């Protein structure tokens, strides 16, 4: 192993081969602090050639490699094991924007570019790079590609996969595969880039990509809508699509429980609606109380929440007044059809941001409540209401009082179906029932022909569950691809697919 470390130091310079525990610490614990690894070293190559040199050296020594981007992944995919025998390859120094081609509407970026940096570069050129996640200040393009990240723009622009035209990849052999083509049409056989997108670093190391840009929208129409049921929200989605077409950019659902958490933990966030007459004294049907002893401020603000909320946004390169008129027309028809109870339309950018904050802070607000059980699932949009209703009922029967913190990108059929411990129950005690809860929820997802991972990937977290939900045939094709590209199993072993 010392010989390998010497080779790596020679290739990268000693300052970029980290072995001291205090130096490697930021790279060995995952975002949610569920996994902590013990690596042989963390290396920080500066360009594609250096990545290739590292991979060749590790391959020759038979040492496993763990690619890492911004380390914001939620499934332990970028965390090494505890064998002290794996090398973490951090791509953070590959952070150059290689080219921006306004006429081709493309940007060529290295894998370590922070997502916000790419968005800013596009914006400076009067374009939009539409991938947008709450972690965009830390996650990097290589990680986004390797997890096929989603986020809030998927409804209109697609996942990272749909935003990608070309890739550059260092294969497990150390060879560089140059697929950096900025073409929207290219029918020359297997489209190899798709193998590496969403592969969670198990097939090679992405070093650069050509990504699509779009015209920057100049106007948005944003509304927060209150309704009673997810079924009404799905009907509203159909209405918004019919009226707005491609201008429908976001359609985010969150329950009263989510809003209650945000208002509790983010004092800067204000309740979006005034209580309806006579509503101060009783909770709305269907909303679950999260706090047994709310403060007076909380009690006043929260006692009457509507059961469900939807954040709807239309955007376009047009006039704000047109989008305001569109938003109003959709909401008026929804009100007439009895689909919604109340709505607020943002009249300024500050108000728009305030409405978005109510949705974007849900995940962090839930984290403040202590450990919880998360599910990042998708089902066909048409099945969302039935999925929520039937899974809620099964959970209530099996785990009475478990609080459902359900939110997500309804327009994409993607739900974060999260669960917190019943009031008064120690979150750790509830978490001990993780396997049983997961099985119940994921079996329900499977009944609706959904996916147990809509956005975050499999990593270590769901690796052992995967065989339950994929057929033997599908798994054997995946294993065949892995064996073809990484015959020695050195590229991020133990992630996505079980080894052996
Ligand atoms: C607050 C918060 C909000 C989030 N919101 C969303 C969301 O809305 N939608 C969403 O999809 N995800 C979301 N995520 C999850 C996460 O941010 C994304 O999965 C992101 O794409 C991971 O990027 P990263 O650079 O941090 O990757 P990492 O965590 O470093 O790595 C993720 C996986 O990719 C592999 N990998 C990384 N770089 C490379 C490379 N260059 N080549 C090959 N493999 C590589 C790693 O080995 C690992 O398997 C969120 C996370 C947080 C903390």
Coordinates of C-alpha atoms in Angstrom, one line a residue, residues 121-484:
X121 CA -22.3 31.0 -15.5
X122 CA -25.5 30.2 -17.5
X123 CA -27.2 33.2 -16.0
X124 CA -24.3 35.6 -16.9
X125 CA -24.7 34.5 -20.5
X126 CA -28.5 35.2 -20.3
X127 CA -29.3 31.5 -20.2
X128 CA -30.8 29.1 -17.7
X129 CA -29.3 25.9 -16.4
X130 CA -32.5 24.5 -14.9
X131 CA -31.2 21.8 -12.5
X132 CA -32.1 23.2 -9.1
X133 CA -31.8 21.4 -5.7
X134 CA -31.7 22.6 -2.1
X135 CA -28.1 21.4 -2.0
X136 CA -27.0 23.4 -5.0
X137 CA -24.5 25.4 -3.1
X138 CA -22.5 22.2 -2.2
X139 CA -23.3 19.4 -4.7
X140 CA -21.3 19.2 -7.9
X141 CA -22.1 18.3 -11.5
X142 CA -20.3 14.9 -11.3
X143 CA -22.5 13.9 -8.3
X144 CA -25.6 15.3 -10.0
X145 CA -24.9 13.1 -13.1
X146 CA -24.0 10.1 -11.0
X147 CA -27.3 10.2 -9.1
X148 CA -29.3 11.5 -12.0
X149 CA -30.4 14.3 -9.7
X150 CA -34.0 15.7 -9.9
X151 CA -35.1 18.7 -8.0
X152 CA -37.7 21.4 -8.6
X153 CA -37.3 21.9 -12.4
X154 CA -37.9 18.3 -13.5
X155 CA -41.5 18.9 -14.5
X156 CA -40.5 21.2 -17.3
X157 CA -36.9 20.4 -18.0
X158 CA -36.4 16.8 -17.0
X159 CA -33.8 15.1 -14.7
X160 CA -30.1 15.5 -15.0
X161 CA -30.1 12.8 -17.6
X162 CA -32.4 14.8 -19.9
X163 CA -30.1 17.8 -19.5
X164 CA -27.0 16.0 -20.6
X165 CA -25.6 15.9 -24.2
X166 CA -22.1 14.5 -23.7
X167 CA -19.7 13.1 -21.1
X168 CA -16.1 12.5 -20.5
X169 CA -15.4 9.4 -18.3
X170 CA -12.3 7.7 -16.8
X171 CA -13.1 4.0 -17.1
X172 CA -12.1 1.5 -14.3
X173 CA -9.1 0.6 -16.5
X174 CA -7.8 4.2 -16.5
X175 CA -8.7 4.7 -20.1
X176 CA -10.4 8.0 -21.0
X177 CA -13.8 7.7 -22.8
X178 CA -14.4 10.9 -24.7
X179 CA -18.1 11.3 -25.4
X180 CA -18.0 15.1 -25.0
X181 CA -20.4 15.8 -27.9
X182 CA -22.8 18.7 -27.8
X183 CA -25.2 17.1 -30.2
X184 CA -29.0 16.9 -29.9
X185 CA -29.1 14.3 -32.6
X186 CA -26.7 11.4 -32.8
X187 CA -27.9 8.0 -33.8
X188 CA -24.7 6.1 -34.1
X189 CA -25.4 3.1 -31.9
X190 CA -25.5 2.6 -28.2
X191 CA -25.7 5.9 -26.3
X192 CA -23.0 5.1 -23.8
X193 CA -23.3 8.2 -21.7
X194 CA -26.6 6.9 -20.3
X195 CA -24.7 4.0 -18.7
X196 CA -22.8 6.4 -16.4
X197 CA -25.6 8.7 -15.5
X198 CA -27.3 7.4 -12.4
X199 CA -24.6 4.7 -12.0
X200 CA -23.5 6.1 -8.6
X201 CA -19.8 5.9 -9.6
X202 CA -19.9 2.1 -10.0
X203 CA -18.9 2.1 -13.7
X204 CA -16.3 4.9 -14.0
X205 CA -15.5 8.4 -13.0
X206 CA -17.2 11.2 -14.8
X207 CA -14.7 14.1 -15.3
X208 CA -16.7 16.5 -17.6
X209 CA -20.0 16.9 -19.3
X210 CA -21.8 18.9 -22.0
X211 CA -25.1 20.2 -20.5
X212 CA -28.0 21.8 -22.2
X213 CA -28.9 25.5 -21.6
X214 CA -32.3 27.1 -22.0
X215 CA -33.6 30.7 -22.5
X216 CA -33.8 32.4 -19.2
X217 CA -37.4 32.9 -18.2
X218 CA -38.2 36.5 -17.7
X219 CA -41.5 36.1 -15.8
X220 CA -43.0 33.8 -13.3
X221 CA -46.5 33.3 -12.0
X222 CA -46.4 31.6 -8.5
X223 CA -49.2 30.6 -6.2
X224 CA -49.6 28.7 -3.0
X225 CA -52.9 26.8 -3.0
X226 CA -54.7 25.1 -0.1
X227 CA -56.8 22.0 -0.7
X228 CA -58.2 19.1 1.2
X229 CA -56.8 16.0 -0.5
X230 CA -54.0 14.8 -2.7
X231 CA -56.7 13.7 -5.2
X232 CA -57.7 17.3 -5.6
X233 CA -54.1 18.3 -6.0
X234 CA -53.7 15.8 -8.8
X235 CA -56.9 17.2 -10.5
X236 CA -55.4 20.7 -10.1
X237 CA -52.2 19.4 -11.8
X238 CA -54.3 18.3 -14.8
X239 CA -55.9 21.7 -15.0
X240 CA -52.6 23.6 -14.7
X241 CA -51.1 21.4 -17.5
X242 CA -54.1 22.0 -19.8
X243 CA -53.9 25.8 -19.3
X244 CA -50.2 26.2 -19.0
X245 CA -48.6 23.5 -21.2
X246 CA -44.8 23.7 -21.1
X247 CA -45.0 26.9 -19.0
X248 CA -45.9 24.8 -16.0
X249 CA -42.6 24.7 -14.2
X250 CA -43.2 23.5 -10.7
X251 CA -46.0 21.7 -8.9
X252 CA -45.0 20.9 -5.4
X253 CA -47.2 19.2 -2.8
X254 CA -46.8 19.4 1.0
X255 CA -49.1 18.5 3.8
X256 CA -50.2 20.5 6.8
X257 CA -47.8 18.6 8.9
X258 CA -44.9 19.8 6.7
X259 CA -46.1 23.4 6.9
X260 CA -46.5 23.2 10.7
X261 CA -42.9 22.0 11.0
X262 CA -41.5 24.8 8.8
X263 CA -43.4 27.5 10.8
X264 CA -42.2 25.9 14.0
X265 CA -38.5 25.9 13.1
X266 CA -38.2 28.9 10.7
X267 CA -39.6 31.9 12.6
X268 CA -38.9 34.0 9.5
X269 CA -41.5 32.0 7.5
X270 CA -45.1 33.3 7.9
X271 CA -48.4 31.4 7.7
X272 CA -49.6 31.9 4.1
X273 CA -53.3 32.2 4.8
X274 CA -55.4 34.0 7.3
X275 CA -57.6 31.6 9.3
X276 CA -61.1 31.2 7.8
X277 CA -63.9 32.5 10.0
X278 CA -64.5 30.1 12.9
X279 CA -61.5 28.0 12.2
X280 CA -59.3 29.1 15.1
X281 CA -60.6 26.6 17.5
X282 CA -60.3 23.3 15.7
X283 CA -57.7 21.6 13.6
X284 CA -58.6 20.9 10.0
X285 CA -59.7 17.4 9.2
X286 CA -56.7 15.3 8.1
X287 CA -53.9 17.4 9.6
X288 CA -51.7 15.8 12.2
X289 CA -50.4 17.8 15.1
X290 CA -46.7 17.6 15.5
X291 CA -46.3 19.4 18.7
X292 CA -48.0 18.5 21.9
X293 CA -47.2 21.8 23.6
X294 CA -47.0 24.6 21.1
X295 CA -46.3 28.1 22.2
X296 CA -49.0 30.7 22.1
X297 CA -47.7 32.1 18.8
X298 CA -47.7 28.6 17.4
X299 CA -51.1 27.8 18.6
X300 CA -52.6 30.9 17.1
X301 CA -50.9 30.4 13.8
X302 CA -51.2 26.6 13.5
X303 CA -54.5 25.5 14.9
X304 CA -56.4 25.7 11.7
X305 CA -54.1 24.5 8.9
X306 CA -55.6 23.2 5.7
X307 CA -54.8 19.6 5.1
X308 CA -52.7 20.0 1.8
X309 CA -50.8 22.7 0.1
X310 CA -49.6 23.0 -3.5
X311 CA -47.0 25.4 -4.8
X312 CA -47.7 26.0 -8.5
X313 CA -45.4 28.0 -10.7
X314 CA -45.6 28.9 -14.4
X315 CA -42.6 30.6 -16.0
X316 CA -41.8 31.9 -19.5
X317 CA -39.8 34.3 -21.5
X318 CA -42.7 36.7 -21.6
X319 CA -44.6 39.3 -19.7
X320 CA -45.4 39.0 -16.0
X321 CA -48.9 40.2 -16.6
X322 CA -49.6 37.3 -19.0
X323 CA -48.4 34.7 -16.4
X324 CA -50.4 36.4 -13.6
X325 CA -53.5 36.2 -15.8
X326 CA -52.8 32.5 -16.6
X327 CA -52.3 31.7 -12.9
X328 CA -55.5 33.5 -12.0
X329 CA -57.5 31.7 -14.7
X330 CA -56.3 28.3 -13.5
X331 CA -57.1 29.1 -9.9
X332 CA -60.5 30.6 -10.7
X333 CA -61.4 27.4 -12.6
X334 CA -60.1 25.2 -9.7
X335 CA -62.1 27.2 -7.2
X336 CA -65.2 26.9 -9.3
X337 CA -64.7 23.1 -9.6
X338 CA -64.3 22.8 -5.9
X339 CA -60.7 21.6 -6.1
X340 CA -59.1 24.2 -3.8
X341 CA -60.0 26.0 -0.6
X342 CA -57.8 29.1 -0.8
X343 CA -54.9 30.5 -2.8
X344 CA -52.4 33.3 -2.6
X345 CA -50.6 34.6 -5.8
X346 CA -47.2 36.2 -5.3
X347 CA -47.1 39.9 -6.4
X348 CA -43.4 40.4 -6.1
X349 CA -40.1 38.4 -6.2
X350 CA -39.9 38.7 -2.4
X351 CA -43.3 37.1 -2.0
X352 CA -42.4 34.4 -4.5
X353 CA -39.3 33.6 -2.5
X354 CA -41.3 33.6 0.7
X355 CA -43.7 31.1 -0.8
X356 CA -40.9 28.9 -2.0
X357 CA -39.3 29.0 1.4
X358 CA -42.3 27.3 2.9
X359 CA -41.7 24.3 0.5
X360 CA -37.9 24.3 0.4
X361 CA -37.5 24.3 4.2
X362 CA -39.6 21.2 4.8
X363 CA -36.7 18.8 4.7
X364 CA -34.5 20.7 7.1
X365 CA -37.4 21.5 9.4
X366 CA -38.1 17.8 9.7
X367 CA -34.4 17.2 10.5
X368 CA -34.8 19.6 13.5
X369 CA -37.4 17.2 15.0
X370 CA -34.8 14.4 15.3
X371 CA -34.2 11.2 13.4
X372 CA -36.9 10.1 11.1
X373 CA -37.5 7.5 8.4
X374 CA -37.3 8.8 4.9
X375 CA -38.7 7.4 1.6
X376 CA -37.9 8.9 -1.7
X377 CA -40.4 7.2 -4.0
X378 CA -42.3 7.7 -7.2
X379 CA -45.5 6.3 -8.6
X380 CA -47.4 7.3 -11.7
X381 CA -48.9 10.7 -11.1
X382 CA -52.3 9.2 -11.7
X383 CA -51.7 6.8 -8.8
X384 CA -50.5 9.3 -6.2
X385 CA -53.7 9.8 -4.4
X386 CA -54.5 6.1 -4.1
X387 CA -50.9 5.4 -3.0
X388 CA -51.0 8.0 -0.2
X389 CA -54.5 6.9 0.9
X390 CA -53.7 3.2 1.0
X391 CA -50.2 3.5 2.5
X392 CA -51.4 6.0 5.2
X393 CA -54.0 3.5 6.2
X394 CA -51.6 0.5 6.3
X395 CA -49.1 2.6 8.4
X396 CA -51.7 3.8 10.8
X397 CA -52.8 0.2 11.4
X398 CA -49.2 -1.1 11.8
X399 CA -47.6 1.8 13.5
X400 CA -50.3 3.9 15.2
X401 CA -49.6 7.6 15.6
X402 CA -46.5 7.6 13.3
X403 CA -46.5 11.1 11.9
X404 CA -46.4 11.4 8.1
X405 CA -44.4 14.2 6.7
X406 CA -45.4 13.8 3.1
X407 CA -44.2 16.3 0.5
X408 CA -42.6 16.2 -3.0
X409 CA -42.6 17.0 -6.6
X410 CA -46.2 15.9 -7.4
X411 CA -45.8 16.9 -11.0
X412 CA -43.1 14.2 -11.4
X413 CA -45.0 11.6 -9.3
X414 CA -42.2 11.9 -6.8
X415 CA -43.0 11.9 -3.1
X416 CA -40.8 12.2 0.0
X417 CA -43.0 10.0 2.1
X418 CA -41.2 10.6 5.4
X419 CA -42.2 9.4 8.8
X420 CA -41.5 10.9 12.3
X421 CA -42.0 9.0 15.6
X422 CA -45.5 9.4 17.2
X423 CA -45.7 12.3 19.7
X424 CA -44.1 11.2 22.9
X425 CA -42.1 8.3 21.4
X426 CA -38.3 8.4 21.3
X427 CA -37.3 8.9 17.7
X428 CA -34.5 6.3 18.1
X429 CA -37.1 3.8 19.4
X430 CA -39.2 4.4 16.3
X431 CA -36.2 4.2 14.0
X432 CA -35.4 0.7 15.4
X433 CA -38.5 -0.4 13.3
X434 CA -36.9 0.9 10.1
X435 CA -36.8 -2.4 8.2
X436 CA -40.5 -3.1 8.9
X437 CA -41.6 0.4 8.0
X438 CA -39.5 0.4 4.8
X439 CA -40.9 -3.0 3.8
X440 CA -44.5 -1.8 4.3
X441 CA -43.9 1.5 2.3
X442 CA -41.8 0.0 -0.5
X443 CA -44.2 -3.0 -1.0
X444 CA -46.9 -0.4 -1.3
X445 CA -44.8 1.5 -3.9
X446 CA -44.3 -1.8 -5.8
X447 CA -48.0 -2.5 -5.9
X448 CA -48.4 0.8 -7.8
X449 CA -45.5 -0.1 -10.1
X450 CA -43.4 2.7 -8.6
X451 CA -39.8 3.1 -7.7
X452 CA -38.2 2.9 -4.3
X453 CA -35.7 5.6 -5.3
X454 CA -37.0 8.5 -7.3
X455 CA -34.1 10.9 -6.8
X456 CA -31.5 10.0 -4.3
X457 CA -30.2 6.7 -5.6
X458 CA -29.5 3.4 -3.9
X459 CA -25.9 3.7 -2.5
X460 CA -25.5 1.6 0.6
X461 CA -28.8 2.6 2.1
X462 CA -31.1 0.7 -0.2
X463 CA -28.7 -1.8 -1.8
X464 CA -30.0 -4.8 0.0
X465 CA -33.6 -3.9 -0.7
X466 CA -33.1 -3.6 -4.4
X467 CA -33.3 -7.4 -5.2
X468 CA -36.8 -7.4 -3.6
X469 CA -38.1 -4.9 -6.2
X470 CA -36.2 -5.7 -9.4
X471 CA -36.6 -8.9 -11.3
X472 CA -33.8 -11.4 -11.5
X473 CA -33.5 -10.6 -15.2
X474 CA -33.1 -6.9 -14.7
X475 CA -30.5 -7.4 -12.0
X476 CA -28.6 -9.9 -14.1
X477 CA -28.4 -7.3 -17.0
X478 CA -27.1 -4.7 -14.5
X479 CA -24.5 -7.1 -13.3
X480 CA -23.4 -7.9 -16.8
X481 CA -22.9 -4.2 -17.5
X482 CA -20.9 -3.9 -14.3
X483 CA -18.8 -6.9 -15.1
X484 CA -18.1 -5.7 -18.7

